[in-house]
Tab-separated table of C-alpha atoms in Angstrom:
chain	number	residue	atom	x	y	z
A	15	UNK	CA	-105.529	56.474	-21.696
A	16	UNK	CA	-103.815	53.888	-23.870
A	17	UNK	CA	-104.054	52.698	-27.426
A	18	UNK	CA	-107.251	50.639	-27.752
A	19	UNK	CA	-107.387	46.876	-28.060
A	20	UNK	CA	-108.612	45.555	-31.414
A	21	UNK	CA	-112.270	44.604	-31.552
A	22	UNK	CA	-111.548	41.075	-32.717
A	23	UNK	CA	-110.401	38.453	-30.211
A	24	UNK	CA	-106.703	37.588	-30.404
A	25	UNK	CA	-104.245	35.396	-28.524
A	26	UNK	CA	-100.653	36.352	-27.759
A	27	UNK	CA	-97.896	33.980	-26.739
A	28	UNK	CA	-95.706	34.620	-23.714
A	29	UNK	CA	-92.746	35.047	-26.046
A	30	UNK	CA	-94.448	37.847	-27.964
A	31	UNK	CA	-95.266	39.691	-24.749
A	32	UNK	CA	-91.815	39.260	-23.179
A	33	UNK	CA	-90.005	40.445	-26.306
A	34	UNK	CA	-92.297	43.368	-27.208
A	35	UNK	CA	-89.902	45.965	-25.701
A	36	UNK	CA	-86.750	44.894	-23.877
A	37	UNK	CA	-86.360	47.161	-20.839
A	38	UNK	CA	-85.289	44.933	-17.956
A	39	UNK	CA	-81.604	45.864	-18.088
A	40	UNK	CA	-82.327	49.601	-17.832
A	41	UNK	CA	-85.517	50.472	-15.990
A	42	UNK	CA	-86.090	49.986	-12.277
A	43	UNK	CA	-89.855	50.561	-12.598
A	44	UNK	CA	-91.758	49.793	-15.795
A	45	UNK	CA	-95.266	50.666	-16.923
A	46	UNK	CA	-96.653	47.851	-19.034
A	47	UNK	CA	-98.518	49.079	-22.125
A	48	UNK	CA	-100.341	47.201	-24.828
A	49	UNK	CA	-98.741	48.286	-28.091
A	50	UNK	CA	-100.807	48.480	-31.245
A	51	UNK	CA	-98.293	50.006	-33.651
A	52	UNK	CA	-94.579	49.413	-34.047
A	53	UNK	CA	-93.340	53.015	-33.876
A	54	UNK	CA	-94.270	54.486	-30.487
A	55	UNK	CA	-96.070	53.957	-27.191
A	56	UNK	CA	-98.135	56.890	-25.930
A	57	UNK	CA	-100.118	57.293	-22.722
A	58	UNK	CA	-101.767	59.733	-20.322
A	59	UNK	CA	-102.019	58.957	-16.603
A	60	UNK	CA	-104.460	61.354	-14.926
A	61	UNK	CA	-103.282	60.520	-11.411
A	62	UNK	CA	-99.662	59.466	-11.728
A	63	UNK	CA	-96.718	59.869	-9.320
A	64	UNK	CA	-97.661	62.547	-6.798
A	65	UNK	CA	-101.283	62.413	-8.042
A	66	UNK	CA	-100.436	64.847	-10.830
A	67	UNK	CA	-101.228	63.989	-14.473
A	68	UNK	CA	-98.340	62.768	-16.593
A	69	UNK	CA	-97.970	62.262	-20.342
A	70	UNK	CA	-95.666	59.549	-21.622
A	71	UNK	CA	-94.156	58.764	-25.012
A	72	UNK	CA	-91.543	56.253	-26.136
A	73	UNK	CA	-90.321	56.102	-29.722
A	74	UNK	CA	-89.467	52.438	-30.220
A	75	UNK	CA	-86.500	53.086	-32.514
A	76	UNK	CA	-84.702	54.533	-29.459
A	77	UNK	CA	-86.660	53.403	-26.374
A	78	UNK	CA	-83.808	54.351	-24.013
A	79	UNK	CA	-83.891	58.029	-25.048
A	80	UNK	CA	-86.903	59.322	-23.073
A	81	UNK	CA	-88.140	58.718	-19.543
A	82	UNK	CA	-91.382	59.744	-17.805
A	83	UNK	CA	-90.875	61.246	-14.323
A	84	UNK	CA	-93.625	63.000	-12.365
A	85	UNK	CA	-95.516	65.649	-14.382
A	86	UNK	CA	-93.736	64.599	-17.561
A	87	UNK	CA	-94.629	66.770	-20.597
A	88	UNK	CA	-96.653	69.086	-18.331
A	89	UNK	CA	-94.547	70.212	-15.382
A	90	UNK	CA	-95.970	71.630	-12.143
A	91	UNK	CA	-96.327	75.437	-12.445
A	92	UNK	CA	-95.086	77.786	-9.753
A	93	UNK	CA	-95.908	81.245	-8.459
A	94	UNK	CA	-94.107	83.655	-6.166
A	95	UNK	CA	-96.277	82.451	-3.262
A	96	UNK	CA	-95.656	78.828	-4.172
A	97	UNK	CA	-97.910	75.908	-5.108
A	98	UNK	CA	-98.528	73.416	-2.312
A	99	UNK	CA	-101.072	70.950	-3.717
A	100	UNK	CA	-103.201	70.077	-6.737
A	101	UNK	CA	-106.065	67.858	-7.783
A	102	UNK	CA	-107.652	66.614	-11.001
A	103	UNK	CA	-111.075	68.258	-11.142
A	104	UNK	CA	-112.339	66.009	-13.965
A	105	UNK	CA	-111.333	64.499	-17.265
A	106	UNK	CA	-112.886	62.863	-20.314
A	107	UNK	CA	-111.355	60.144	-22.467
A	108	UNK	CA	-112.322	59.270	-26.037
A	109	UNK	CA	-111.020	56.569	-28.336
A	110	UNK	CA	-110.123	57.482	-31.898
A	111	UNK	CA	-109.674	55.119	-34.810
A	112	UNK	CA	-105.954	54.743	-34.165
A	113	UNK	CA	-105.465	56.154	-30.683
A	114	UNK	CA	-107.078	58.438	-28.116
A	115	UNK	CA	-108.178	62.000	-27.412
A	116	UNK	CA	-108.412	63.067	-23.766
A	117	UNK	CA	-108.892	66.381	-21.980
A	118	UNK	CA	-109.436	67.615	-18.441
A	119	UNK	CA	-108.697	70.161	-15.729
A	120	UNK	CA	-106.142	70.343	-12.921
A	121	UNK	CA	-106.570	72.797	-10.028
A	122	UNK	CA	-103.572	74.169	-8.096
A	123	UNK	CA	-103.680	75.536	-4.526
A	124	UNK	CA	-101.231	77.920	-2.872
A	125	UNK	CA	-99.604	77.577	0.551
A	126	UNK	CA	-102.682	78.967	2.301
A	127	UNK	CA	-104.982	76.443	0.602
A	128	UNK	CA	-106.604	78.993	-1.730
A	129	UNK	CA	-107.123	78.196	-5.407
A	130	UNK	CA	-104.296	79.879	-7.327
A	131	UNK	CA	-104.373	78.387	-10.837
A	132	UNK	CA	-106.322	75.997	-12.964
A	133	UNK	CA	-105.050	74.206	-16.024
A	134	UNK	CA	-106.960	72.908	-19.035
A	135	UNK	CA	-105.057	70.576	-21.304
A	136	UNK	CA	-105.848	68.188	-24.105
A	137	UNK	CA	-103.763	65.319	-25.499
A	138	UNK	CA	-104.383	63.423	-28.722
A	139	UNK	CA	-102.411	60.823	-30.636
A	140	UNK	CA	-101.124	62.008	-33.993
A	141	UNK	CA	-100.337	59.506	-36.729
A	142	UNK	CA	-98.372	56.404	-35.762
A	143	UNK	CA	-95.620	58.106	-33.842
A	144	UNK	CA	-96.646	61.309	-32.092
A	145	UNK	CA	-98.770	63.259	-29.636
A	146	UNK	CA	-100.247	66.732	-29.809
A	147	UNK	CA	-100.491	68.452	-26.411
A	148	UNK	CA	-102.563	71.617	-25.947
A	149	UNK	CA	-102.008	73.345	-22.604
A	150	UNK	CA	-103.477	76.461	-20.958
A	151	UNK	CA	-103.007	77.797	-17.408
A	152	UNK	CA	-105.377	80.395	-15.908
A	153	UNK	CA	-104.934	82.582	-12.812
A	154	UNK	CA	-107.645	82.537	-10.132
A	155	UNK	CA	-106.371	85.562	-8.218
A	156	UNK	CA	-103.784	88.294	-8.479
A	157	UNK	CA	-100.375	86.638	-8.395
A	158	UNK	CA	-96.843	86.660	-9.749
A	159	UNK	CA	-96.130	83.842	-12.176
A	160	UNK	CA	-92.381	83.196	-11.918
A	161	UNK	CA	-90.000	82.336	-14.765
A	162	UNK	CA	-89.981	78.576	-15.209
A	163	UNK	CA	-89.828	75.723	-17.711
A	164	UNK	CA	-93.030	73.861	-18.566
A	165	UNK	CA	-93.962	71.036	-20.961
A	166	UNK	CA	-90.701	69.209	-20.084
A	167	UNK	CA	-89.544	66.189	-22.083
A	168	UNK	CA	-86.859	64.311	-20.139
A	169	UNK	CA	-84.014	62.697	-22.100
A	170	UNK	CA	-81.445	60.151	-20.976
A	171	UNK	CA	-77.920	61.516	-21.555
A	172	UNK	CA	-75.831	58.805	-19.964
A	173	UNK	CA	-73.769	55.744	-20.942
A	174	UNK	CA	-76.958	54.172	-22.332
A	175	UNK	CA	-76.799	56.755	-25.126
A	176	UNK	CA	-73.021	57.104	-25.340
A	177	UNK	CA	-72.961	60.134	-22.963
A	178	UNK	CA	-73.751	62.509	-25.846
A	179	UNK	CA	-76.857	63.736	-27.629
A	180	UNK	CA	-77.000	65.506	-30.995
A	181	UNK	CA	-79.282	68.531	-31.017
A	182	UNK	CA	-80.631	70.529	-33.969
A	183	UNK	CA	-83.038	73.468	-34.213
A	184	UNK	CA	-83.026	75.591	-37.355
A	185	UNK	CA	-79.460	76.863	-37.743
A	186	UNK	CA	-78.375	75.280	-34.435
A	187	UNK	CA	-76.319	72.076	-34.580
A	188	UNK	CA	-74.753	71.023	-31.318
A	189	UNK	CA	-73.584	67.878	-29.546
A	190	UNK	CA	-74.371	67.813	-25.836
A	191	UNK	CA	-71.812	65.743	-23.944
A	192	UNK	CA	-72.794	64.491	-20.521
A	193	UNK	CA	-71.068	66.403	-17.725
A	194	UNK	CA	-69.535	69.123	-19.942
A	195	UNK	CA	-72.617	71.303	-20.577
A	196	UNK	CA	-74.442	73.040	-17.748
A	197	UNK	CA	-75.935	76.124	-19.424
A	198	UNK	CA	-79.423	76.275	-20.950
A	199	UNK	CA	-79.410	76.347	-24.758
A	200	UNK	CA	-82.140	78.500	-26.322
A	201	UNK	CA	-83.353	76.924	-29.543
A	202	UNK	CA	-83.517	79.545	-32.326
A	203	UNK	CA	-86.446	77.962	-34.143
A	204	UNK	CA	-89.937	76.714	-33.286
A	205	UNK	CA	-88.736	73.088	-33.206
A	206	UNK	CA	-85.944	70.975	-31.798
A	207	UNK	CA	-84.808	67.506	-32.856
A	208	UNK	CA	-82.717	65.263	-30.604
A	209	UNK	CA	-80.640	62.451	-32.105
A	210	UNK	CA	-82.645	62.850	-35.351
A	211	UNK	CA	-85.227	60.742	-33.538
A	212	UNK	CA	-87.315	62.860	-31.151
A	213	UNK	CA	-89.030	66.003	-32.475
A	214	UNK	CA	-90.636	68.709	-30.314
A	215	UNK	CA	-92.454	71.413	-32.277
A	216	UNK	CA	-94.876	74.263	-31.593
A	217	UNK	CA	-98.121	73.895	-33.527
A	218	UNK	CA	-100.328	76.492	-31.809
A	219	UNK	CA	-100.140	79.398	-29.367
A	220	UNK	CA	-96.407	80.134	-29.531
A	221	UNK	CA	-93.692	80.439	-32.155
A	222	UNK	CA	-90.555	80.278	-29.966
A	223	UNK	CA	-89.483	79.457	-26.463
A	224	UNK	CA	-88.039	75.930	-26.615
A	225	UNK	CA	-84.916	75.451	-24.476
A	226	UNK	CA	-82.537	72.524	-24.029
A	227	UNK	CA	-81.505	72.124	-20.372
A	228	UNK	CA	-78.494	69.857	-19.715
A	229	UNK	CA	-78.878	67.915	-16.488
A	230	UNK	CA	-75.393	68.761	-15.250
A	231	UNK	CA	-75.581	65.914	-12.742
A	232	UNK	CA	-77.510	62.839	-11.747
A	233	UNK	CA	-80.872	64.506	-11.318
A	234	UNK	CA	-83.018	61.398	-11.665
A	235	UNK	CA	-86.329	61.012	-9.823
A	236	UNK	CA	-86.240	58.838	-6.715
A	237	UNK	CA	-87.556	55.801	-8.598
A	238	UNK	CA	-85.065	56.249	-11.481
A	239	UNK	CA	-81.615	55.275	-10.275
A	240	UNK	CA	-79.352	54.801	-13.273
A	241	UNK	CA	-79.536	57.739	-15.669
A	242	UNK	CA	-78.757	61.449	-15.910
A	243	UNK	CA	-81.635	63.425	-17.406
A	244	UNK	CA	-81.450	66.377	-19.779
A	245	UNK	CA	-84.631	68.251	-20.679
A	246	UNK	CA	-86.317	69.969	-23.599
A	247	UNK	CA	-88.898	72.412	-22.230
A	248	UNK	CA	-90.851	75.592	-22.965
A	249	UNK	CA	-89.663	78.780	-21.286
A	250	UNK	CA	-92.554	80.493	-19.478
A	251	UNK	CA	-91.763	84.158	-18.886
A	252	UNK	CA	-92.467	85.851	-15.528
A	253	UNK	CA	-95.587	87.962	-15.434
A	254	UNK	CA	-97.930	89.685	-13.019
A	255	UNK	CA	-101.457	88.298	-13.423
A	256	UNK	CA	-104.984	89.125	-12.378
A	257	UNK	CA	-107.860	86.700	-11.842
A	258	UNK	CA	-108.973	85.274	-15.172
A	259	UNK	CA	-105.711	85.932	-17.043
A	260	UNK	CA	-104.168	83.233	-19.218
A	261	UNK	CA	-100.634	82.889	-17.834
A	262	UNK	CA	-99.376	80.139	-20.168
A	263	UNK	CA	-100.595	78.532	-23.377
A	264	UNK	CA	-98.920	76.305	-25.919
A	265	UNK	CA	-99.693	73.594	-28.435
A	266	UNK	CA	-96.896	71.085	-29.069
A	267	UNK	CA	-96.219	68.073	-31.246
A	268	UNK	CA	-93.968	65.464	-29.623
A	269	UNK	CA	-92.955	62.426	-31.627
A	270	UNK	CA	-90.405	61.054	-34.034
A	271	UNK	CA	-88.777	63.119	-36.742
A	272	UNK	CA	-85.586	64.826	-37.909
A	273	UNK	CA	-87.119	68.226	-38.618
A	274	UNK	CA	-90.334	70.238	-38.510
A	275	UNK	CA	-93.632	69.032	-39.901
A	276	UNK	CA	-95.823	71.301	-41.998
A	277	UNK	CA	-98.480	71.909	-39.345
A	278	UNK	CA	-101.285	74.408	-39.878
A	279	UNK	CA	-104.043	75.352	-37.472
A	280	UNK	CA	-107.340	77.099	-38.134
A	281	UNK	CA	-110.524	77.950	-36.302
A	282	UNK	CA	-111.400	79.675	-33.041
A	283	UNK	CA	-110.088	78.115	-29.843
A	284	UNK	CA	-112.839	77.628	-27.243
A	285	UNK	CA	-112.939	75.687	-23.981
A	286	UNK	CA	-110.558	72.706	-24.049
A	287	UNK	CA	-109.415	73.949	-27.463
A	288	UNK	CA	-112.698	73.031	-29.114
A	289	UNK	CA	-113.088	74.637	-32.515
A	290	UNK	CA	-109.458	74.244	-33.589
A	291	UNK	CA	-108.602	72.353	-36.761
A	292	UNK	CA	-105.098	70.921	-37.026
A	293	UNK	CA	-103.471	69.683	-40.256
A	294	UNK	CA	-100.038	68.496	-41.368
A	295	UNK	CA	-100.716	67.487	-44.973
A	296	UNK	CA	-101.311	63.853	-44.053
A	297	UNK	CA	-103.477	63.982	-40.937
A	298	UNK	CA	-106.343	66.355	-40.143
A	299	UNK	CA	-108.229	66.655	-36.847
A	300	UNK	CA	-111.089	68.918	-35.819
A	301	UNK	CA	-111.459	69.379	-32.068
A	302	UNK	CA	-115.075	69.332	-30.902
């Protein structure tokens, strides 16, 4: 899903297209997006690298800061038995006035080929610069859900960004220097801001659990050859589950910002989060 084209017919010069976002000196592989606003590019690919859905966001003020590897902003869950394969069962895409709203289901299979988990998630554009991601994972059988990090946002912490990133979360103020930090940093609040540019914030389902994970080395994906990646992600605790249990659920805002937004949610959450109302004082959305 991408931002929609305008209804009226327009012409664009080659110069406008070539200079929309300058990425040639950095990226080895580039997704080309039509950009309607000047603050961010946002997308959902339902069958991306590895045939797993991936959510992408780039805040144009600092386009070098984030990168979208496989399963970006979702992550592939794991169990004690392991997850061997997955497939997109179905999805639905809807255009909004200034963006999109899309939801669907991913099914995960264990090493024996049996259905282990299914995942319902919904992604909607928020304002000019953000996304709201709702995510739920259900167990299909008795299993052990291992400790892991989900909803990962991958950040470039390399010479492109001066080999240092400034991190803030409530009372936490820290500068992460590339190569010197290797320990996970638990964020004390329900939000984390990186470089006063990228904001990740819980809006539903959880109040804490965000963690900053320094890369500690050149851990790029195989198609990304020139950057070390740090990560902001949600800690999913280990738990023993029975069939039908919800093993993970979170609602996150990802976009630009120096600190938390005044989000409020109301309503009863049904299938694909229908029934929820989300507000931040400026924007309001009812999920139906």
